[in-house]
Structure formats: structure tokens, C-alpha cells
mmCIF file of C-alpha atoms in Angstrom:
data_model
loop_
_atom_site.group_PDB
_atom_site.id
_atom_site.type_symbol
_atom_site.label_atom_id
_atom_site.label_comp_id
_atom_site.label_asym_id
_atom_site.label_seq_id
_atom_site.Cartn_x
_atom_site.Cartn_y
_atom_site.Cartn_z
ATOM 1 C CA MET A 1 -1.717 3.463 -28.660
ATOM 2 C CA LYS A 2 -0.080 0.264 -29.572
ATOM 3 C CA VAL A 3 0.545 -2.259 -26.833
ATOM 4 C CA GLU A 4 3.778 -4.233 -26.514
ATOM 5 C CA ALA A 5 4.738 -6.989 -24.222
ATOM 6 C CA GLY A 6 6.068 -4.875 -21.429
ATOM 7 C CA HIS A 7 2.251 -3.635 -20.770
ATOM 8 C CA PHE A 8 1.731 -7.304 -19.473
ATOM 9 C CA SER A 9 4.677 -7.355 -17.150
ATOM 10 C CA GLY A 10 2.758 -6.307 -14.035
ATOM 11 C CA TRP A 11 1.494 -8.435 -11.094
ATOM 12 C CA SER A 12 -1.196 -9.158 -8.679
ATOM 13 C CA GLN A 13 -4.906 -8.402 -9.355
ATOM 14 C CA GLY A 14 -3.982 -4.541 -8.517
ATOM 15 C CA ALA A 15 -1.993 -4.411 -11.999
ATOM 16 C CA ARG A 16 -2.988 -1.820 -14.435
ATOM 17 C CA PHE A 17 -3.506 -4.324 -17.103
ATOM 18 C CA TYR A 18 -5.371 -6.800 -15.172
ATOM 19 C CA PRO A 19 -8.898 -5.695 -16.263
ATOM 20 C CA VAL A 20 -7.498 -5.835 -19.721
ATOM 21 C CA LEU A 21 -6.564 -9.448 -19.449
ATOM 22 C CA TYR A 22 -10.243 -10.110 -17.969
ATOM 23 C CA LEU A 23 -11.496 -7.949 -21.221
ATOM 24 C CA ILE A 24 -10.078 -9.720 -23.787
ATOM 25 C CA THR A 25 -10.922 -13.164 -22.194
ATOM 26 C CA ARG A 26 -14.413 -11.908 -22.448
ATOM 27 C CA MET A 27 -14.372 -10.414 -25.920
ATOM 28 C CA GLY A 28 -12.149 -12.687 -27.770
ATOM 29 C CA GLY A 29 -12.299 -16.659 -28.269
ATOM 30 C CA ALA A 30 -10.898 -17.772 -25.079
ATOM 31 C CA LYS A 31 -11.908 -21.086 -23.932
ATOM 32 C CA ASP A 32 -12.802 -22.919 -20.632
ATOM 33 C CA TRP A 33 -10.328 -25.697 -20.193
ATOM 34 C CA GLY A 34 -12.483 -27.709 -18.222
ATOM 35 C CA SER A 35 -15.630 -27.820 -21.001
ATOM 36 C CA GLY A 36 -13.903 -26.199 -24.071
ATOM 37 C CA LEU A 37 -16.725 -23.646 -23.923
ATOM 38 C CA PRO A 38 -15.923 -20.015 -25.145
ATOM 39 C CA LEU A 39 -15.808 -17.867 -22.079
ATOM 40 C CA LYS A 40 -18.117 -15.118 -23.325
ATOM 41 C CA ALA A 41 -20.574 -14.467 -20.833
ATOM 42 C CA ASN A 42 -23.482 -14.779 -22.924
ATOM 43 C CA LEU A 43 -22.779 -18.196 -23.908
ATOM 44 C CA LEU A 44 -22.076 -19.622 -20.326
ATOM 45 C CA GLY A 45 -25.345 -18.808 -18.685
ATOM 46 C CA ARG A 46 -25.337 -19.695 -15.211
ATOM 47 C CA ARG A 47 -21.564 -20.661 -15.087
ATOM 48 C CA SER A 48 -20.568 -17.296 -16.256
ATOM 49 C CA ARG A 49 -18.780 -16.361 -13.118
ATOM 50 C CA LEU A 50 -15.020 -16.576 -13.748
ATOM 51 C CA GLU A 51 -12.185 -17.169 -11.313
ATOM 52 C CA VAL A 52 -8.375 -16.240 -11.685
ATOM 53 C CA HIS A 53 -6.442 -19.305 -12.276
ATOM 54 C CA HIS A 54 -2.650 -19.451 -11.658
ATOM 55 C CA ILE A 55 -1.260 -21.493 -14.740
ATOM 56 C CA PHE A 56 1.954 -22.308 -12.962
ATOM 57 C CA PRO A 57 0.371 -23.081 -9.424
ATOM 58 C CA LYS A 58 1.445 -20.760 -6.728
ATOM 59 C CA ALA A 59 2.191 -23.695 -4.321
ATOM 60 C CA ARG A 60 4.289 -25.658 -6.603
ATOM 61 C CA LEU A 61 6.265 -22.450 -7.642
ATOM 62 C CA TYR A 62 6.930 -21.627 -3.978
ATOM 63 C CA ALA A 63 8.005 -25.108 -3.332
ATOM 64 C CA ALA A 64 10.553 -25.093 -5.963
ATOM 65 C CA LYS A 65 13.003 -23.393 -3.521
ATOM 66 C CA ALA A 66 16.188 -24.140 -5.892
ATOM 67 C CA LEU A 67 14.468 -21.735 -8.701
ATOM 68 C CA ASN A 68 14.136 -18.906 -6.160
ATOM 69 C CA PHE A 69 10.726 -17.663 -7.400
ATOM 70 C CA ARG A 70 9.404 -14.564 -5.613
ATOM 71 C CA LYS A 71 5.616 -13.158 -5.096
ATOM 72 C CA PRO A 72 5.845 -10.809 -8.010
ATOM 73 C CA GLU A 73 6.781 -13.589 -10.374
ATOM 74 C CA VAL A 74 4.222 -16.294 -8.895
ATOM 75 C CA ASN A 75 1.577 -13.830 -9.127
ATOM 76 C CA ALA A 76 2.653 -12.010 -12.300
ATOM 77 C CA LEU A 77 -0.102 -11.061 -14.895
ATOM 78 C CA ALA A 78 1.274 -13.376 -17.429
ATOM 79 C CA ASN A 79 1.000 -16.322 -14.899
ATOM 80 C CA PHE A 80 -3.008 -15.391 -14.720
ATOM 81 C CA CYS A 81 -5.956 -16.933 -16.745
ATOM 82 C CA PHE A 82 -9.561 -16.933 -16.274
ATOM 83 C CA GLN A 83 -11.444 -20.204 -15.669
ATOM 84 C CA THR A 84 -14.818 -21.252 -14.523
ATOM 85 C CA LYS A 85 -14.901 -22.209 -10.905
ATOM 86 C CA GLU A 86 -15.225 -26.101 -11.608
ATOM 87 C CA THR A 87 -12.334 -26.016 -14.064
ATOM 88 C CA ASN A 88 -9.784 -23.983 -11.509
ATOM 89 C CA LEU A 89 -10.667 -26.874 -8.906
ATOM 90 C CA LYS A 90 -10.177 -29.607 -11.169
ATOM 91 C CA ILE A 91 -6.701 -28.343 -12.281
ATOM 92 C CA SER A 92 -5.900 -27.928 -8.599
ATOM 93 C CA ASP A 93 -1.917 -27.666 -8.160
ATOM 94 C CA ASP A 94 -0.886 -29.733 -11.239
ATOM 95 C CA LEU A 95 1.932 -28.340 -13.231
ATOM 96 C CA PRO A 96 1.373 -26.995 -16.837
ATOM 97 C CA GLU A 97 3.471 -30.073 -18.150
ATOM 98 C CA GLU A 98 1.043 -32.583 -16.365
ATOM 99 C CA TYR A 99 -2.242 -30.924 -17.296
ATOM 100 C CA PHE A 100 -1.802 -29.095 -20.901
ATOM 101 C CA PRO A 101 -1.455 -32.270 -22.852
ATOM 102 C CA LYS A 102 -4.574 -33.255 -21.149
ATOM 103 C CA ILE A 103 -6.473 -30.248 -22.006
ATOM 104 C CA GLU A 104 -5.276 -30.073 -25.543
ATOM 105 C CA ALA A 105 -6.284 -33.890 -26.268
ATOM 106 C CA ALA A 106 -9.594 -33.097 -24.692
ATOM 107 C CA HIS A 107 -10.202 -29.694 -26.710
ATOM 108 C CA PRO A 108 -7.994 -28.916 -29.388
ATOM 109 C CA GLY A 109 -7.001 -25.217 -29.581
ATOM 110 C CA ALA A 110 -8.151 -24.506 -26.108
ATOM 111 C CA LEU A 111 -4.561 -23.833 -24.823
ATOM 112 C CA ALA A 112 -3.973 -21.321 -27.818
ATOM 113 C CA SER A 113 -7.201 -19.408 -27.163
ATOM 114 C CA GLN A 114 -5.684 -18.445 -23.756
ATOM 115 C CA TRP A 115 -2.611 -17.378 -25.173
ATOM 116 C CA ILE A 116 -0.323 -20.202 -23.948
ATOM 117 C CA PRO A 117 3.177 -20.637 -25.772
ATOM 118 C CA ASN A 118 2.959 -23.821 -27.923
ATOM 119 C CA ASP A 119 6.628 -24.873 -27.171
ATOM 120 C CA PRO A 120 5.953 -27.582 -24.585
ATOM 121 C CA ASP A 121 9.753 -26.870 -23.132
ATOM 122 C CA LEU A 122 7.793 -23.774 -21.564
ATOM 123 C CA TRP A 123 5.609 -25.551 -19.615
ATOM 124 C CA LYS A 124 8.316 -27.000 -17.370
ATOM 125 C CA ILE A 125 8.774 -25.252 -14.132
ATOM 126 C CA ASP A 126 12.431 -24.491 -14.678
ATOM 127 C CA ARG A 127 11.402 -22.497 -17.856
ATOM 128 C CA PHE A 128 8.635 -20.534 -15.689
ATOM 129 C CA ARG A 129 10.128 -17.066 -16.388
ATOM 130 C CA ASP A 130 10.636 -17.669 -20.210
ATOM 131 C CA PHE A 131 6.969 -18.574 -20.338
ATOM 132 C CA LEU A 132 6.071 -15.536 -18.683
ATOM 133 C CA VAL A 133 8.046 -13.400 -21.391
ATOM 134 C CA ALA A 134 6.536 -15.627 -24.046
ATOM 135 C CA ARG A 135 3.270 -15.022 -22.900
ATOM 136 C CA GLN A 136 3.297 -11.626 -22.458
ATOM 137 C CA GLU A 137 4.417 -11.327 -26.197
ATOM 138 C CA LEU A 138 1.102 -13.304 -27.257
ATOM 139 C CA LEU A 139 -1.242 -11.185 -24.858
ATOM 140 C CA ALA A 140 0.176 -7.874 -26.572
ATOM 141 C CA VAL A 141 -0.532 -9.445 -30.051
ATOM 142 C CA GLU A 142 -4.065 -10.284 -28.983
ATOM 143 C CA LEU A 143 -4.702 -7.004 -27.603
ATOM 144 C CA ASN A 144 -3.623 -5.167 -30.500
ATOM 145 C CA SER A 145 -5.781 -7.384 -32.509
ATOM 146 C CA GLN A 146 -8.865 -6.887 -30.904
ATOM 147 C CA MET A 147 -8.110 -3.197 -30.793
ATOM 148 C CA GLU A 148 -7.712 -3.296 -34.584
ATOM 149 C CA LYS A 149 -10.991 -5.006 -35.017
ATOM 150 C CA LEU A 150 -12.982 -2.030 -32.690
ATOM 151 C CA LEU A 151 -11.401 0.497 -34.912
ATOM 152 C CA HIS A 152 -12.509 -1.234 -38.207
ATOM 153 C CA GLY A 153 -9.118 -1.355 -39.470
ATOM 154 C CA ASP A 154 -7.978 2.119 -39.074
ATOM 155 C CA THR A 155 -4.581 1.317 -37.752
ATOM 156 C CA LYS A 156 -3.093 4.615 -37.785
ATOM 157 C CA TRP A 157 -4.120 4.915 -34.101
ATOM 158 C CA LEU A 158 -1.762 1.790 -33.518
ATOM 159 C CA LEU A 159 1.106 2.923 -35.141
ATOM 160 C CA ASN A 160 2.605 5.429 -32.391
ATOM 161 C CA LYS A 161 5.442 4.169 -30.612
ATOM 162 C CA PRO A 162 5.014 1.908 -27.729
ATOM 163 C CA THR A 163 5.119 3.970 -24.399
ATOM 164 C CA VAL A 164 6.511 0.751 -22.144
ATOM 165 C CA ARG A 165 9.745 -0.474 -22.635
ATOM 166 C CA LEU A 166 10.113 -4.464 -22.116
ATOM 167 C CA GLU A 167 12.959 -4.791 -19.403
ATOM 168 C CA PRO A 168 14.922 -8.214 -18.899
ATOM 169 C CA ILE A 169 12.766 -10.386 -16.466
ATOM 170 C CA PRO A 170 14.847 -9.766 -13.322
ATOM 171 C CA SER A 171 14.074 -6.073 -13.101
ATOM 172 C CA LEU A 172 10.516 -6.688 -14.062
ATOM 173 C CA TYR A 173 9.575 -8.911 -11.036
ATOM 174 C CA ILE A 174 12.213 -8.692 -8.231
ATOM 175 C CA ARG A 175 12.380 -5.934 -5.856
ATOM 176 C CA SER A 176 15.324 -5.838 -3.630
ATOM 177 C CA THR A 177 13.132 -6.357 -0.580
ATOM 178 C CA ASP A 178 11.173 -9.459 -1.956
ATOM 179 C CA GLU A 179 13.717 -12.142 -0.980
ATOM 180 C CA ASP A 180 13.976 -11.079 2.804
ATOM 181 C CA GLU A 181 10.091 -10.413 2.910
ATOM 182 C CA ASP A 182 9.211 -14.048 1.503
ATOM 183 C CA GLU A 183 11.926 -15.562 3.976
ATOM 184 C CA GLU A 184 10.250 -13.748 6.935
ATOM 185 C CA LEU A 185 6.890 -15.081 5.870
ATOM 186 C CA GLU A 186 8.182 -18.457 5.533
ATOM 187 C CA ARG A 187 9.665 -18.367 9.094
ATOM 188 C CA ILE A 188 6.197 -17.154 10.265
ATOM 189 C CA ASN A 189 4.364 -19.808 8.787
ATOM 190 C CA GLY A 190 6.890 -22.282 10.314
ATOM 191 C CA TRP A 191 6.476 -20.780 13.770
ATOM 192 C CA VAL A 192 2.891 -20.959 13.708
ATOM 193 C CA ALA A 193 3.003 -24.807 12.564
ATOM 194 C CA THR A 194 5.276 -25.479 15.554
ATOM 195 C CA GLN A 195 2.503 -23.854 17.895
ATOM 196 C CA GLY A 196 0.038 -26.734 16.754
ATOM 197 C CA LEU A 197 -1.857 -24.414 14.455
ATOM 198 C CA PRO A 198 -2.534 -24.624 10.718
ATOM 199 C CA LYS A 199 -0.099 -22.849 8.387
ATOM 200 C CA GLY A 200 -1.441 -19.554 6.662
ATOM 201 C CA ILE A 201 -2.047 -19.102 2.916
ATOM 202 C CA LEU A 202 0.880 -17.394 1.185
ATOM 203 C CA ALA A 203 -0.004 -15.110 -1.398
ATOM 204 C CA TYR A 204 -3.705 -15.279 -0.446
ATOM 205 C CA ASP A 205 -5.951 -14.016 -3.493
ATOM 206 C CA HIS A 206 -8.827 -12.287 -1.707
ATOM 207 C CA THR A 207 -12.412 -12.091 -3.191
ATOM 208 C CA PRO A 208 -15.024 -10.056 -1.502
ATOM 209 C CA SER A 209 -18.395 -12.030 -0.982
ATOM 210 C CA GLY A 210 -20.666 -11.720 -3.916
ATOM 211 C CA GLU A 211 -17.946 -10.634 -6.182
ATOM 212 C CA ASP A 212 -16.403 -12.367 -9.189
ATOM 213 C CA GLN A 213 -12.963 -11.459 -9.226
ATOM 214 C CA GLN A 214 -10.192 -11.501 -6.695
ATOM 215 C CA ILE A 215 -9.096 -7.654 -6.032
ATOM 216 C CA ALA A 216 -5.916 -7.811 -3.794
ATOM 217 C CA VAL A 217 -3.312 -10.243 -2.727
ATOM 218 C CA PHE A 218 -2.598 -10.786 0.863
ATOM 219 C CA ASP A 219 1.208 -11.806 2.063
ATOM 220 C CA LEU A 220 -0.038 -14.470 4.538
ATOM 221 C CA ALA A 221 -3.481 -15.197 5.463
ATOM 222 C CA TRP A 222 -5.818 -17.485 7.625
ATOM 223 C CA PRO A 223 -9.075 -16.617 6.049
ATOM 224 C CA GLN A 224 -10.998 -18.777 8.552
ATOM 225 C CA GLY A 225 -8.786 -17.625 11.606
ATOM 226 C CA LEU A 226 -6.025 -19.316 13.201
ATOM 227 C CA GLN A 227 -8.920 -21.439 15.112
ATOM 228 C CA GLU A 228 -11.420 -22.105 12.352
ATOM 229 C CA GLU A 229 -14.776 -20.551 13.278
ATOM 230 C CA LEU A 230 -13.166 -19.678 16.804
ATOM 231 C CA SER A 231 -11.317 -16.583 15.996
ATOM 232 C CA GLN A 232 -11.493 -14.001 13.209
ATOM 233 C CA PRO A 233 -9.748 -13.931 9.853
ATOM 234 C CA VAL A 234 -6.085 -12.702 10.225
ATOM 235 C CA ALA A 235 -3.585 -11.335 7.689
ATOM 236 C CA VAL A 236 0.140 -10.687 7.793
ATOM 237 C CA LEU A 237 0.927 -7.735 5.446
ATOM 238 C CA LEU A 238 4.742 -6.942 5.176
ATOM 239 C CA ASN A 239 5.650 -3.555 3.750
ATOM 240 C CA GLU A 240 2.190 -3.260 2.186
ATOM 241 C CA GLU A 241 0.689 -0.163 0.854
ATOM 242 C CA PRO A 242 -2.067 1.506 3.318
ATOM 243 C CA GLU A 243 -4.607 0.695 0.807
ATOM 244 C CA ILE A 244 -4.102 -2.954 1.168
ATOM 245 C CA ILE A 245 -4.262 -2.866 4.739
ATOM 246 C CA ALA A 246 -7.333 -0.996 4.814
ATOM 247 C CA LEU A 247 -9.261 -3.253 2.284
ATOM 248 C CA ALA A 248 -7.955 -6.309 4.680
ATOM 249 C CA SER A 249 -9.603 -4.686 7.733
ATOM 250 C CA GLN A 250 -12.745 -3.659 5.790
ATOM 251 C CA ALA A 251 -12.893 -7.282 4.808
ATOM 252 C CA GLY A 252 -12.836 -8.378 8.469
ATOM 253 C CA PHE A 253 -9.249 -9.554 8.715
ATOM 254 C CA ARG A 254 -7.189 -8.685 11.688
ATOM 255 C CA CYS A 255 -3.871 -7.233 10.215
ATOM 256 C CA PHE A 256 -0.363 -7.318 11.419
ATOM 257 C CA THR A 257 2.615 -5.439 9.683
ATOM 258 C CA ASP A 258 5.283 -7.068 11.886
ATOM 259 C CA THR A 259 6.375 -10.313 13.188
ATOM 260 C CA THR A 260 6.614 -9.514 16.722
ATOM 261 C CA THR A 261 2.951 -8.206 17.162
ATOM 262 C CA PHE A 262 1.626 -11.110 15.416
ATOM 263 C CA LYS A 263 3.247 -13.528 17.683
ATOM 264 C CA ALA A 264 2.315 -11.477 20.560
ATOM 265 C CA TYR A 265 -1.702 -11.974 19.420
ATOM 266 C CA VAL A 266 -1.406 -15.710 18.644
ATOM 267 C CA GLU A 267 0.461 -16.395 22.229
ATOM 268 C CA ARG A 268 -2.087 -14.035 24.052
ATOM 269 C CA GLU A 269 -5.537 -14.564 22.268
ATOM 270 C CA VAL A 270 -4.868 -17.799 20.579
ATOM 271 C CA LEU A 271 -2.667 -20.165 22.524
ATOM 272 C CA ASN A 272 -3.749 -18.909 25.814
ATOM 273 C CA ASP A 273 -7.649 -19.101 24.592
ATOM 274 C CA GLY A 274 -8.216 -15.283 24.955
ATOM 275 C CA THR A 275 -11.436 -14.252 23.345
ATOM 276 C CA GLU A 276 -11.911 -11.985 20.668
ATOM 277 C CA SER A 277 -13.408 -9.429 22.903
ATOM 278 C CA ASP A 278 -10.550 -9.175 24.889
ATOM 279 C CA LYS A 279 -8.375 -7.312 22.480
ATOM 280 C CA THR A 280 -5.176 -5.473 23.416
ATOM 281 C CA ASP A 281 -3.904 -2.712 21.156
ATOM 282 C CA PHE A 282 -0.236 -3.966 20.942
ATOM 283 C CA ASN A 283 1.029 -0.857 19.031
ATOM 284 C CA SER A 284 0.306 0.772 15.704
ATOM 285 C CA SER A 285 1.279 -2.382 13.906
ATOM 286 C CA THR A 286 -2.028 -4.303 14.283
ATOM 287 C CA PHE A 287 -5.118 -2.772 12.489
#
């Protein structure tokens, strides 16, 4: 039963240990970085709703082209923590090396309470991959500690050999198709901008209305539509599982699984002021 760092090597809100991260945040001594208050539900009252916060902001990681960060790294479980909505908005797109010192000065111990490595060199964007590995270790230590408390010190259940082996960071996070996929999504976004339309959100975190947590990451999305309030939400989902496509469709997104079909939709129904009622079933790649 003993947990090791490799258990926290997944990515996205669909990762097996994503609920575990939420659990240890609520059960342990994790503190909100804006207020310094513990994130235990019974202590926050009306502010108890938490949001997923990317410790290293998605936009900044994707913008660091020379470092070649990919979606599974950007949305790595070890890059997630939970904060109140107010704090999440306040931090915005600042890098850890910019906002961590401010948090520690205002609320000493708040960083450590969320299992942040205390080496400032790891807070720099060019050390992001090393940061992930270090935080995986800290998360594993915390979970083992909490399980030991639940077992009232009966550690025999934690002495078994771990079942997950920690692999080098590239094999954990990089799939052979990711580079081509990410480049294609960037091209789609660039093409949309040349049409005078707003760019979509890369790696969009989807949170259903009325829910507390994001439950999926969509490759590229326009949650307000390509023409805000005039067209339905749109998502481009490349090489995604059917479950993700179905989830997006159920949430009201019009989904496209290839570039050609998406562009045809934009040209026919958006640029030509087509109405949403005049929908054409281009092929099986639109849902």
C-alpha cells in the first residue's frame, strides 16, 4: 500500500491520483496562498469552494517555446494545487519565482503546506521538469504520513513494495504524438486569429456549472463561442478518447476532431454569418 512518487506522475483531472491530491489538501494542513487560512472545508465557510491552480501557469509554459513543454507536462498532477477562487484570480499568470516569495513573506509556511520544494532554483521556469519530480516526492511523503495516521501507527500495511516505479521524466510525460498535436493546435489558433476571430483557450479546464472541480481538459476551446453569445461553445479535440468527446458534447460544446472539418464550420457558419440552426453534418468528425 505504500505510495511512492510515481503514483503522482499522471496528468489532467482524469489522473487516478487527482482525487487523492484533493483529499490530502482537505485533510492535511494545506493553506490558501491568498489568505493563509487552512483549506479544510469546515474552516472556510462560504469560501470553501476550491479551484485547481496551475502552479506554473499554462500560458507561460506554452509561451516558453525553447523549452518545448507539452500538454502532459503543463497539466501534470504535480503542477496542480487547490486554492480559493479569489486567490486563483489574484495569482493569475505570474511565475512561481515571482509570486512565491510574496506568499512566503505574507504567510510563512503556506508554500510548504502545499508541498512546494523549498529550493528557489526549482521555482524558475527552466527547472519546471525538476520541480515536478521534487513535488511528486513531497506528495508521496505526505500521503504516506496521512495514511499512517489513519492506521493509528500500524505501519505493516505500508511496508509492502511499491507497485509503481518512477520513470525518468520524459517517458512519464511525453507521448510520441504530443509534439505534432500541439503544433497543429497552435496552427489552428493562428488561422482563427487571421480570420479576425478570437483565439481559443489551449488545454481548457472544463468545470460543469454548479460543480466544485474541473473534470476534463479540452485541447482547444471557445467556451463562449467564436462569436461570443452569438454561437455555441466550440472545442477542437485531437486524438481524444470517446469519453472526452461525449463529455464535451453533453456540456454543450460543438466538437471537432480534425482541422479540415473545423475550418469548414468556421467558414460556413461563422464567417458567412450562418445561423446555428443551419447546421451541416460535414462528416463523422463533428459531434
